[in-house]
């Protein structure tokens, strides 16, 4: 990896953009230079990166000249508008929005799960939904050994999944309640402080919200299996950062919890956390700011001989978004898969 | 119901005791007089009830003389010590602890579900675990129409389930974090403010904590069905009051969500809350302080033709504990089932 690359971050000022900057600064990423793109509102400001003040530029037709890799995290609308322009300039767009994820021509990649799919990109690789990334990381190592038949998932999703403003809103609401004042909800539809509610993404005709269907459809695409049956209940909880998931896995035949533990203890991207004596299992405060997804509390489901229960927490801004995107970029570089 | 009854509250100063007092004050309960019993520590203090200051007495051999009904909520050890004494004095003990729940001679009763079981008591009736009460209320009306084969539950349990001190601890921790200080955990094993963790009840050899096994075993006893298969993941969340549950129900044959909605809209003890347009479903802040369990978000499980998903929130101190106990007392009075 002696070559270095021209990278642009589209959406540099958001929660994921901030995390991307931190990762590029701290990982051994072969960066030639970094361009920061954001909306016109942020244009003219600067962001400190490796001791240097980098100006934030408003995105335009020439933003992608000489760029090798675009890390896009500015929402589906922006990605749809600019991805084509970037691709024409021979850049590869690693897109964090949901705009292209279910497009058959766009690979949807978790590097620990389906790195090979990245090879066939035509200029865009989609970064999966945060909740999906965390789940696939824990389920794939078991699925490889014995195919998963059905997943029943319930999530505990932090405020930061709805962006930095939602995170601030929860703090403000919490502070208000502690002082005896009412909680005002402006970013999220209902007060989240000391409360929780089913995920506020748009509702679909199936009675599943979009977040829930992402877990279903994206997992199937990443696993390359339309047979796997998945249901999910996604819930927002008053945690600032890191999502948690209670996952029930059904296999064709029994899967020994002992074997599952052995497999997950050595699986990439996972830190296995299980202390039955002290009731110490993955927790959001211990998952926050970490690269690894914390997985543990593997149990034989006492209601079904072929089912396992497991529990995980992962930083959805890091591995659930920014880190996964940077890992995809590193994969493309390592395998020499940048051209399209 | 022209007769009136001598009632004692054992554990009058706790979170459930406080709620019992409020219910007895506000319901049309035929009270002759009320005795408040607590540990020696609270002895000598008074509690205001219907405008009168009632002294708190330390429990003794003579505490139950002439008492008709004991509402016990002082923990399993206290119940085991004093239930026998109360029964010998011809009182009926409605016990909120887990001490007698799985005893074959002790009925375990949710009045909306299995009122008839209360008839055969021998002096003790057990009040089920809070999480179990909430779940049975929502599942029983469906189970009566078409037997439930399997339940996969994930819970979102508030701090108050661990008592008033845990509730205060979460507030103190939250306040500390908002001011940039660390969160100190003394009542609960880990900080709960802006965090969550698998339920901290003692771990069993099955890898299920006691809270999870209560949901399994108590539900089977209440439903009078050892065939029903149940698995649960119980999680503490930083909500002050009211528990939530994501419940996946498997039936032998498909159960129409439309029919389930019709049934639950008219079921006793339930308030049906479902607005798909505004994504408005049961929330802890709307369930707190209410008698009814809020149930809604009924969905056809897209992973299994015979499964339904549902979501509920209920005040675990009220219907999950105090109200259910008072309802049992009212049932015994109404049916003339007090003698034993």
XYZ file of C-alpha atoms in Angstrom:
680
model
C 0.000 0.000 0.000
C 2.649 2.532 -0.978
C 0.211 4.480 -3.147
C -1.898 7.145 -1.522
C -5.402 8.305 -2.353
C -7.484 11.436 -2.786
C -10.509 11.170 -0.529
C -13.576 13.389 -0.237
C -16.044 13.308 2.631
C -19.510 14.370 1.515
C -21.352 15.478 4.648
C -18.271 16.289 6.700
C -20.069 18.154 9.482
C -22.589 15.482 10.555
C -22.206 12.866 13.289
C -20.900 10.232 10.853
C -18.716 12.798 9.052
C -17.043 13.728 12.336
C -16.410 10.061 13.053
C -14.992 9.523 9.546
C -12.488 12.314 10.157
C -11.409 10.780 13.448
C -10.966 7.360 11.856
C -8.956 8.701 8.896
C -6.769 10.588 11.338
C -6.126 7.632 13.636
C -5.958 4.701 11.254
C -3.038 4.110 8.968
C -5.073 5.216 5.959
C -2.998 5.994 2.833
C -4.328 9.484 2.343
C -2.886 11.780 -0.360
C -5.304 14.540 0.515
C -8.705 15.076 2.035
C -11.522 17.218 0.703
C -14.376 18.154 2.978
C -17.742 18.745 1.360
C -20.906 19.902 3.041
C -23.948 22.046 2.408
C -23.520 25.725 1.487
C -24.384 26.569 5.124
C -21.071 25.176 6.372
C -19.048 26.460 3.438
C -16.151 28.670 4.487
C -15.726 27.047 7.878
C -12.720 24.838 8.536
C -12.170 21.541 10.343
C -8.867 20.627 11.987
C -7.402 17.417 10.599
C -3.891 16.201 11.460
C -2.990 19.663 12.722
C -4.143 21.399 9.570
C -7.258 23.531 9.050
C -9.131 22.081 6.097
C -11.752 24.348 4.516
C -15.253 22.996 4.105
C -16.353 23.371 0.509
C -19.835 23.524 -0.833
C -20.364 20.578 -3.196
C -20.317 21.393 -6.929
C -19.740 19.815 -10.355
C -15.992 20.085 -9.875
C -15.848 18.772 -6.327
C -14.902 15.292 -7.465
C -12.126 16.122 -9.940
C -9.142 13.850 -9.168
C -10.955 12.241 -6.230
C -10.417 8.471 -5.840
C -12.843 7.732 -3.035
C -15.934 9.576 -1.827
C -17.201 8.738 1.631
C -20.778 9.987 1.417
C -22.817 10.573 4.518
C -25.103 13.482 3.762
C -28.425 11.680 3.301
C -30.093 9.865 0.419
C -31.094 12.976 -1.544
C -27.560 14.371 -1.668
C -26.134 10.962 -2.566
C -28.595 10.540 -5.418
C -27.760 14.012 -6.724
C -23.968 13.711 -6.604
C -23.038 10.038 -6.877
C -23.363 10.064 -10.665
C -21.130 13.118 -10.962
C -18.467 11.518 -8.775
C -18.597 8.221 -10.684
C -18.141 10.028 -14.007
C -14.952 11.476 -12.569
C -13.801 7.891 -11.846
C -14.264 8.147 -8.122
C -15.753 5.280 -6.122
C -18.603 6.368 -3.851
C -19.010 4.542 -0.555
C -22.460 5.656 0.403
C -23.843 5.625 3.904
C -27.405 6.514 2.917
C -30.163 4.048 2.098
C -30.464 5.433 -1.459
C -28.669 2.609 -3.267
C -28.611 -0.240 -0.772
C -31.281 -2.391 -2.371
C -30.218 -1.537 -5.944
C -29.256 -4.873 -7.531
C -26.210 -3.366 -9.223
C -24.847 -1.900 -6.004
C -22.929 -4.159 -3.611
C -23.981 -3.846 0.044
C -20.893 -4.685 2.046
C -19.811 -5.537 5.573
C -16.087 -6.292 5.112
C -16.061 -9.055 7.763
C -19.053 -10.742 6.079
C -19.131 -10.340 2.302
C -15.922 -8.551 1.184
C -15.988 -10.383 -2.169
C -19.164 -8.551 -3.176
C -17.249 -5.259 -3.250
C -15.261 -6.485 -6.271
C -18.163 -6.134 -8.678
C -19.062 -2.526 -7.967
C -19.777 -0.061 -10.767
C -18.717 3.016 -8.867
C -20.987 2.801 -5.826
C -20.766 0.560 -2.802
C -23.495 0.917 -0.193
C -22.803 0.906 3.517
C -25.622 -0.985 5.278
C -27.932 0.364 7.956
C -26.275 0.551 11.388
C -28.539 -1.961 13.118
C -28.030 -4.384 10.239
C -24.241 -4.101 10.304
C -24.119 -4.883 14.021
C -26.432 -7.889 13.654
C -24.688 -9.367 10.616
C -21.335 -9.230 12.382
C -22.629 -11.465 15.178
C -24.839 -13.763 13.114
C -22.642 -14.403 10.065
C -19.939 -16.480 11.827
C -22.664 -18.840 13.082
C -24.585 -18.805 9.776
C -21.418 -19.908 7.970
C -21.215 -23.022 10.158
C -24.921 -23.842 10.140
C -27.423 -21.755 8.135
C -29.759 -19.582 10.158
C -33.387 -20.332 9.338
C -35.104 -17.479 11.166
C -34.172 -14.405 13.212
C -36.453 -12.683 15.738
C -34.767 -9.423 16.762
C -35.678 -6.648 19.186
C -33.502 -3.546 19.232
C -32.623 -0.898 21.779
C -31.448 2.035 19.633
C -29.734 5.104 20.958
C -30.605 8.713 20.267
C -27.473 9.289 18.194
C -28.922 7.015 15.537
C -31.220 9.951 14.781
C -28.262 12.342 14.559
C -26.362 14.750 16.761
C -29.422 16.972 17.224
C -31.483 14.107 18.641
C -28.680 13.351 21.072
C -28.678 16.980 22.249
C -32.456 16.963 22.494
C -32.424 13.972 24.829
C -29.911 15.737 27.077
C -32.018 18.908 27.126
C -35.198 16.944 27.840
C -33.519 14.966 30.601
C -32.224 18.103 32.236
C -35.690 19.683 32.033
C -37.378 16.672 33.632
C -34.838 16.549 36.464
C -35.685 20.187 37.175
C -39.394 19.485 37.141
C -40.088 20.965 33.711
C -41.800 19.211 30.794
C -39.738 17.567 28.045
C -40.084 19.260 24.659
C -39.743 17.078 21.533
C -38.747 18.819 18.303
C -36.224 16.563 16.583
C -37.804 13.250 17.583
C -41.599 12.831 17.461
C -41.989 12.111 21.202
C -39.893 12.852 24.286
C -37.169 10.213 24.584
C -35.806 11.242 27.998
C -36.746 8.548 30.544
C -39.031 7.153 27.836
C -38.828 4.913 24.771
C -40.917 4.304 21.662
C -41.029 2.144 18.519
C -38.565 3.455 15.937
C -39.749 6.652 14.251
C -38.726 5.822 10.676
C -41.606 5.966 8.157
C -44.202 3.217 8.460
C -44.709 0.802 5.578
C -47.844 -1.056 4.486
C -46.531 -4.229 6.110
C -46.829 -2.621 9.545
C -43.038 -2.650 9.809
C -41.235 0.689 9.942
C -38.457 1.235 7.402
C -35.745 0.591 9.991
C -37.222 -2.858 10.647
C -37.418 -3.705 6.943
C -33.799 -2.621 6.510
C -32.800 -5.280 9.023
C -34.808 -7.841 7.046
C -33.895 -6.946 3.469
C -30.318 -5.767 3.918
C -29.350 -8.812 5.981
C -30.701 -11.080 3.246
C -28.731 -9.206 0.596
C -25.503 -9.195 2.628
C -25.831 -12.909 3.448
C -26.740 -13.674 -0.167
C -29.733 -15.624 1.079
C -33.359 -14.896 0.295
C -34.360 -17.965 2.318
C -33.462 -16.556 5.716
C -36.593 -15.349 7.492
C -36.289 -12.260 9.677
C -38.589 -10.231 11.877
C -37.582 -7.216 13.940
C -39.011 -4.766 16.445
C -36.948 -1.576 16.478
C -37.193 0.668 19.512
C -35.573 3.984 20.418
C -34.261 4.133 23.975
C -32.796 7.032 25.997
C -29.197 5.954 25.492
C -26.895 8.537 23.939
C -24.724 6.262 21.844
C -24.481 2.567 20.848
C -27.340 0.287 19.851
C -28.220 -2.987 21.570
C -30.013 -5.989 20.105
C -31.693 -9.076 21.560
C -31.492 -11.718 18.853
C -33.201 -15.100 18.713
C -31.679 -17.393 16.075
C -33.314 -20.521 14.731
C -31.203 -23.151 12.979
C -32.255 -26.355 11.176
C -30.716 -28.457 13.936
C -29.478 -27.611 17.448
C -26.443 -25.326 17.682
C -24.432 -25.860 20.856
C -24.058 -22.638 22.869
C -20.541 -23.778 23.715
C -19.632 -24.022 20.033
C -21.312 -20.672 19.317
C -19.187 -19.098 22.062
C -16.014 -20.597 20.612
C -16.862 -19.290 17.153
C -17.838 -15.791 18.273
C -14.814 -15.474 20.577
C -12.628 -15.654 17.492
C -14.829 -13.862 14.980
C -13.519 -10.699 13.296
C -14.869 -7.353 14.471
C -16.340 -8.849 17.645
C -15.311 -8.608 21.267
C -16.892 -11.412 23.259
C -18.199 -10.178 26.637
C -19.739 -12.729 28.963
C -19.258 -13.048 32.700
C -22.071 -15.134 34.165
C -20.781 -14.719 37.725
C -21.078 -10.943 37.761
C -23.951 -10.659 35.274
C -21.601 -8.674 33.067
C -22.629 -8.637 29.428
C -22.426 -6.085 26.599
C -23.601 -2.592 27.605
C -23.882 0.592 25.501
C -21.512 2.566 27.743
C -18.809 -0.062 27.153
C -19.521 -0.325 23.413
C -19.413 3.434 22.776
C -16.325 4.623 20.939
C -15.103 1.071 20.269
C -14.414 -0.491 16.896
C -15.640 -3.938 17.943
C -19.238 -4.999 18.438
C -19.655 -6.479 21.919
C -21.420 -9.846 21.776
C -22.327 -12.270 24.544
C -25.004 -13.825 26.740
C -25.317 -16.789 24.379
C -28.064 -19.055 25.690
C -29.749 -22.245 24.586
C -33.315 -21.049 23.993
C -35.391 -23.129 26.428
C -38.454 -22.755 24.210
C -36.938 -24.367 21.107
C -34.190 -26.999 20.732
C -32.829 -25.425 17.534
C -32.696 -21.820 18.788
C -30.026 -19.705 20.427
C -30.475 -16.367 22.164
C -27.738 -13.753 21.941
C -27.207 -10.174 22.978
C -25.023 -7.441 21.452
C -24.120 -3.771 21.742
C -22.246 -1.793 19.142
C -21.368 1.802 18.435
C -23.687 2.533 15.554
C -21.823 5.660 14.462
C -18.499 3.842 14.401
C -18.855 0.220 13.209
C -22.498 0.886 12.353
C -21.516 3.631 9.900
C -18.154 5.416 9.657
C -15.788 2.543 10.428
C -17.573 0.165 8.066
C -17.258 2.748 5.271
C -13.546 3.287 5.937
C -13.014 -0.486 6.044
C -14.694 -0.766 2.630
C -12.297 1.896 1.309
C -9.329 0.021 2.780
C -10.603 -3.212 1.231
C -10.853 -1.611 -2.226
C -7.305 -0.304 -1.891
C -5.889 -3.574 -0.600
C -7.544 -5.657 -3.329
C -6.957 -3.057 -6.031
C -10.713 -2.871 -6.682
C -10.963 0.890 -7.115
C -11.339 1.007 -10.867
C -14.747 0.645 -12.494
C -70.639 -5.604 49.320
C -72.143 -3.976 52.403
C -69.621 -5.695 54.680
C -66.285 -4.016 55.277
C -62.887 -5.543 55.911
C -59.845 -5.205 58.132
C -56.790 -4.869 55.893
C -53.104 -4.838 56.769
C -50.329 -3.717 54.425
C -47.082 -5.501 55.173
C -44.329 -3.321 53.721
C -46.252 -0.078 53.745
C -43.298 2.211 53.103
C -41.964 0.686 49.858
C -42.799 1.657 46.290
C -45.578 -0.954 46.025
C -46.835 -0.169 49.566
C -47.207 3.492 48.638
C -49.155 2.510 45.537
C -51.373 0.148 47.554
C -52.298 3.029 49.860
C -53.183 5.246 46.917
C -55.355 2.534 45.367
C -57.181 1.771 48.625
C -57.812 5.477 49.052
C -59.105 6.050 45.532
C -61.005 2.851 44.776
C -64.313 2.042 46.318
C -62.701 -0.563 48.572
C -64.882 -1.700 51.517
C -62.345 -0.921 54.211
C -63.236 -1.278 57.892
C -59.760 -0.248 58.959
C -56.208 -0.239 57.710
C -53.110 -1.377 59.579
C -49.690 -0.361 58.275
C -46.840 -2.727 58.996
C -43.187 -2.217 58.178
C -39.740 -2.919 59.545
C -38.777 -1.641 63.016
C -36.888 1.184 61.267
C -40.122 2.859 60.132
C -42.006 2.094 63.334
C -43.432 5.181 65.037
C -43.755 7.166 61.803
C -47.186 7.842 60.369
C -48.652 7.845 56.876
C -51.599 10.014 55.878
C -54.547 8.011 54.591
C -57.977 9.533 53.884
C -57.022 12.557 55.940
C -55.970 10.521 58.953
C -52.442 9.875 60.219
C -52.038 6.125 60.514
C -49.102 4.925 62.641
C -46.666 2.485 61.101
C -46.304 -0.532 63.353
C -43.447 -2.940 63.523
C -44.731 -6.420 62.584
C -45.222 -8.839 65.488
C -47.134 -12.015 66.493
C -50.221 -9.940 67.212
C -50.147 -7.800 64.085
C -52.681 -9.996 62.320
C -55.312 -10.326 65.051
C -58.720 -9.615 63.490
C -57.187 -8.889 60.083
C -59.162 -10.222 57.094
C -56.719 -9.442 54.289
C -52.946 -8.904 54.306
C -51.439 -7.185 51.288
C -47.798 -8.254 51.601
C -45.090 -6.432 49.734
C -42.000 -6.538 51.914
C -39.913 -9.168 50.121
C -39.826 -12.951 50.118
C -38.081 -13.376 53.470
C -40.630 -11.285 55.373
C -43.511 -13.045 53.628
C -42.133 -16.475 54.520
C -41.706 -15.426 58.147
C -45.135 -13.893 58.654
C -47.552 -15.529 56.199
C -48.056 -18.550 58.465
C -48.842 -16.334 61.458
C -51.376 -14.326 59.454
C -53.057 -17.458 58.082
C -53.429 -18.932 61.565
C -55.327 -15.800 62.500
C -57.676 -16.532 59.566
C -56.365 -13.721 57.384
C -55.825 -14.219 53.672
C -52.382 -13.143 52.503
C -52.077 -11.678 49.011
C -48.352 -11.849 48.546
C -46.399 -9.755 46.108
C -43.076 -11.567 46.614
C -41.836 -14.552 44.626
C -41.757 -16.730 47.789
C -44.913 -18.747 47.112
C -45.610 -18.189 43.441
C -44.491 -21.590 42.188
C -45.854 -23.475 45.232
C -48.429 -25.914 43.859
C -50.861 -25.206 46.689
C -50.756 -21.455 46.142
C -52.873 -19.927 43.385
C -51.053 -17.417 41.182
C -53.686 -15.002 39.973
C -54.246 -12.276 37.424
C -57.947 -11.444 37.932
C -58.554 -10.759 34.210
C -56.985 -14.116 33.294
C -57.558 -16.854 35.874
C -59.877 -15.492 38.602
C -61.314 -18.964 39.231
C -57.956 -20.167 40.574
C -58.284 -17.832 43.546
C -61.199 -19.905 44.871
C -58.994 -22.786 45.976
C -56.540 -20.841 48.116
C -55.497 -22.061 51.549
C -54.734 -18.677 52.976
C -52.180 -17.387 50.468
C -52.648 -16.096 46.957
C -49.538 -15.061 45.065
C -49.365 -11.932 42.952
C -47.285 -12.688 39.836
C -44.111 -10.936 38.746
C -44.757 -7.541 37.173
C -43.426 -8.383 33.714
C -45.506 -11.562 33.701
C -48.724 -9.795 34.702
C -48.353 -7.293 31.865
C -47.632 -10.003 29.300
C -50.472 -12.335 30.373
C -52.979 -9.511 30.144
C -52.160 -9.005 26.455
C -51.611 -12.637 25.468
C -54.464 -14.369 27.305
C -57.341 -12.911 25.228
C -55.647 -14.235 22.072
C -54.658 -17.550 23.688
C -58.300 -18.176 24.628
C -59.313 -17.926 20.963
C -56.378 -19.895 19.551
C -53.728 -21.450 21.824
C -50.321 -19.795 21.752
C -47.602 -22.308 20.918
C -44.517 -20.218 21.615
C -43.622 -16.762 22.917
C -40.352 -14.929 22.211
C -40.252 -11.841 24.449
C -37.770 -9.002 24.908
C -38.399 -6.538 27.729
C -37.526 -2.916 28.394
C -37.800 -2.647 32.183
C -37.755 0.595 34.105
C -35.625 1.470 37.111
C -38.604 1.477 39.465
C -38.844 -2.288 39.034
C -35.746 -2.383 41.245
C -37.403 -0.148 43.836
C -37.611 3.506 44.749
C -33.880 3.671 45.514
C -32.949 2.505 42.025
C -35.237 5.156 40.575
C -33.472 7.840 42.630
C -30.073 6.444 41.668
C -30.848 6.783 37.963
C -31.860 10.419 38.479
C -28.670 11.124 40.441
C -26.516 9.390 37.814
C -28.245 11.239 34.986
C -27.732 14.568 36.678
C -24.047 13.743 37.273
C -23.466 12.791 33.629
C -25.150 15.961 32.357
C -22.748 17.939 34.531
C -19.760 16.016 33.208
C -19.274 13.824 36.269
C -19.101 10.021 36.343
C -22.195 7.965 37.196
C -21.914 6.062 40.480
C -23.792 2.737 40.785
C -24.642 1.530 44.278
C -28.183 0.168 44.151
C -27.943 -1.357 40.670
C -24.781 -3.231 39.602
C -23.957 -0.891 36.707
C -24.844 2.702 35.851
C -28.269 2.777 34.223
C -28.322 6.463 33.246
C -28.076 6.707 29.429
C -27.213 2.998 29.516
C -28.986 -0.377 29.712
C -28.058 -3.922 30.676
C -29.531 -7.426 30.904
C -31.713 -7.740 34.006
C -29.696 -7.956 37.214
C -31.706 -10.676 38.970
C -29.643 -13.734 39.986
C -28.413 -15.918 37.143
C -29.605 -19.534 36.933
C -27.835 -22.574 35.494
C -29.962 -22.349 32.373
C -28.307 -19.051 31.469
C -31.611 -17.278 32.093
C -31.790 -14.799 34.957
C -34.554 -15.317 37.505
C -36.659 -12.526 36.018
C -36.648 -14.327 32.672
C -37.626 -17.660 34.212
C -40.464 -15.963 36.093
C -41.919 -14.918 32.740
C -41.629 -18.524 31.549
C -42.837 -20.446 34.602
C -45.398 -18.033 36.002
C -47.086 -17.541 32.626
C -47.435 -21.308 32.259
C -48.965 -21.602 35.726
C -51.374 -18.681 35.188
C -52.450 -20.021 31.776
C -52.727 -23.549 33.208
C -50.633 -24.791 30.295
C -47.304 -26.548 30.562
C -47.251 -26.923 26.770
C -46.756 -23.255 25.992
C -43.091 -22.621 25.161
C -41.613 -19.294 26.251
C -38.256 -17.578 25.983
C -37.450 -14.093 27.254
C -34.633 -11.557 27.297
C -35.120 -9.124 30.167
C -33.317 -5.793 29.990
C -33.185 -2.819 32.316
C -33.521 0.539 30.567
C -33.168 4.114 31.853
C -36.901 4.704 32.110
C -38.201 5.749 35.515
C -41.508 3.930 35.518
C -43.461 1.440 33.350
C -42.116 -1.625 31.599
C -42.331 -2.280 27.862
C -42.306 -5.616 26.069
C -41.803 -6.716 22.459
C -43.667 -9.999 22.136
C -43.586 -12.483 19.258
C -46.453 -14.984 19.426
C -46.586 -18.230 17.496
C -49.927 -19.996 16.988
C -50.714 -23.382 15.401
C -52.374 -21.669 12.461
C -52.362 -18.040 11.232
C -54.034 -15.475 13.495
C -55.354 -12.470 11.597
C -53.912 -9.189 12.927
C -57.305 -7.644 12.283
C -58.998 -10.207 14.536
C -56.282 -9.805 17.182
C -56.903 -6.057 17.169
C -60.658 -6.565 17.570
C -60.093 -8.921 20.491
C -57.541 -6.763 22.282
C -59.583 -3.588 21.761
C -62.259 -5.118 23.974
C -60.106 -7.093 26.405
C -60.299 -6.277 30.130
C -57.451 -4.301 31.679
C -56.105 -3.215 28.302
C -56.131 0.096 26.500
C -55.488 -0.397 22.803
C -53.090 2.247 21.422
C -52.308 2.129 17.737
C -52.050 5.035 15.324
C -50.120 3.953 12.248
C -50.325 7.424 10.665
C -48.469 9.178 13.469
C -46.341 6.220 14.586
C -48.075 6.485 17.942
C -47.935 3.292 19.968
C -47.662 2.458 23.685
C -44.960 4.453 25.498
C -43.826 4.294 29.147
C -44.622 7.964 29.807
C -48.219 7.348 28.730
C -48.518 4.052 30.636
C -47.174 5.461 33.925
C -49.800 5.915 36.600
C -52.500 4.185 34.557
C -54.479 1.113 35.557
C -54.605 -0.297 32.022
C -51.776 -1.924 30.143
C -51.273 -0.161 26.805
C -51.151 -2.657 23.937
C -50.765 -2.110 20.215
C -48.580 -2.302 17.117
C -50.036 -5.695 16.208
C -48.267 -6.942 13.090
C -48.351 -10.050 10.959
C -44.822 -11.406 11.479
C -43.336 -11.419 7.968
C -40.948 -14.213 8.956
C -43.622 -16.748 9.921
C -47.232 -17.183 8.713
C -48.466 -18.289 12.162
C -46.809 -15.514 14.187
C -47.943 -12.109 15.373
C -45.786 -9.330 16.788
C -47.161 -7.072 19.500
C -45.926 -4.289 21.735
C -47.047 -3.222 25.206
C -46.240 -0.824 28.028
C -47.633 -1.066 31.531
C -47.068 0.521 34.896
C -45.328 -2.295 36.703
C -45.895 -0.818 40.164
C -49.599 -0.365 39.503
C -51.054 -3.205 37.384
C -47.759 -5.063 37.639
C -47.988 -5.188 41.446
C -50.273 -3.087 43.678
C -53.394 -2.918 41.513
C -53.318 -6.634 40.744
C -53.109 -7.381 44.491
C -56.018 -5.059 45.291
C -58.038 -6.595 42.446
C -57.419 -10.047 43.956
C -58.696 -8.765 47.304
C -61.773 -7.315 45.605
C -62.333 -10.615 43.796
C -62.187 -12.591 47.070
C -64.711 -10.208 48.629
C -67.054 -10.243 45.657
C -67.022 -14.030 45.367
C -67.054 -14.585 49.112
C -63.808 -16.557 48.853
C -62.087 -15.146 51.928
C -62.523 -18.128 54.240
C -60.007 -20.964 54.207
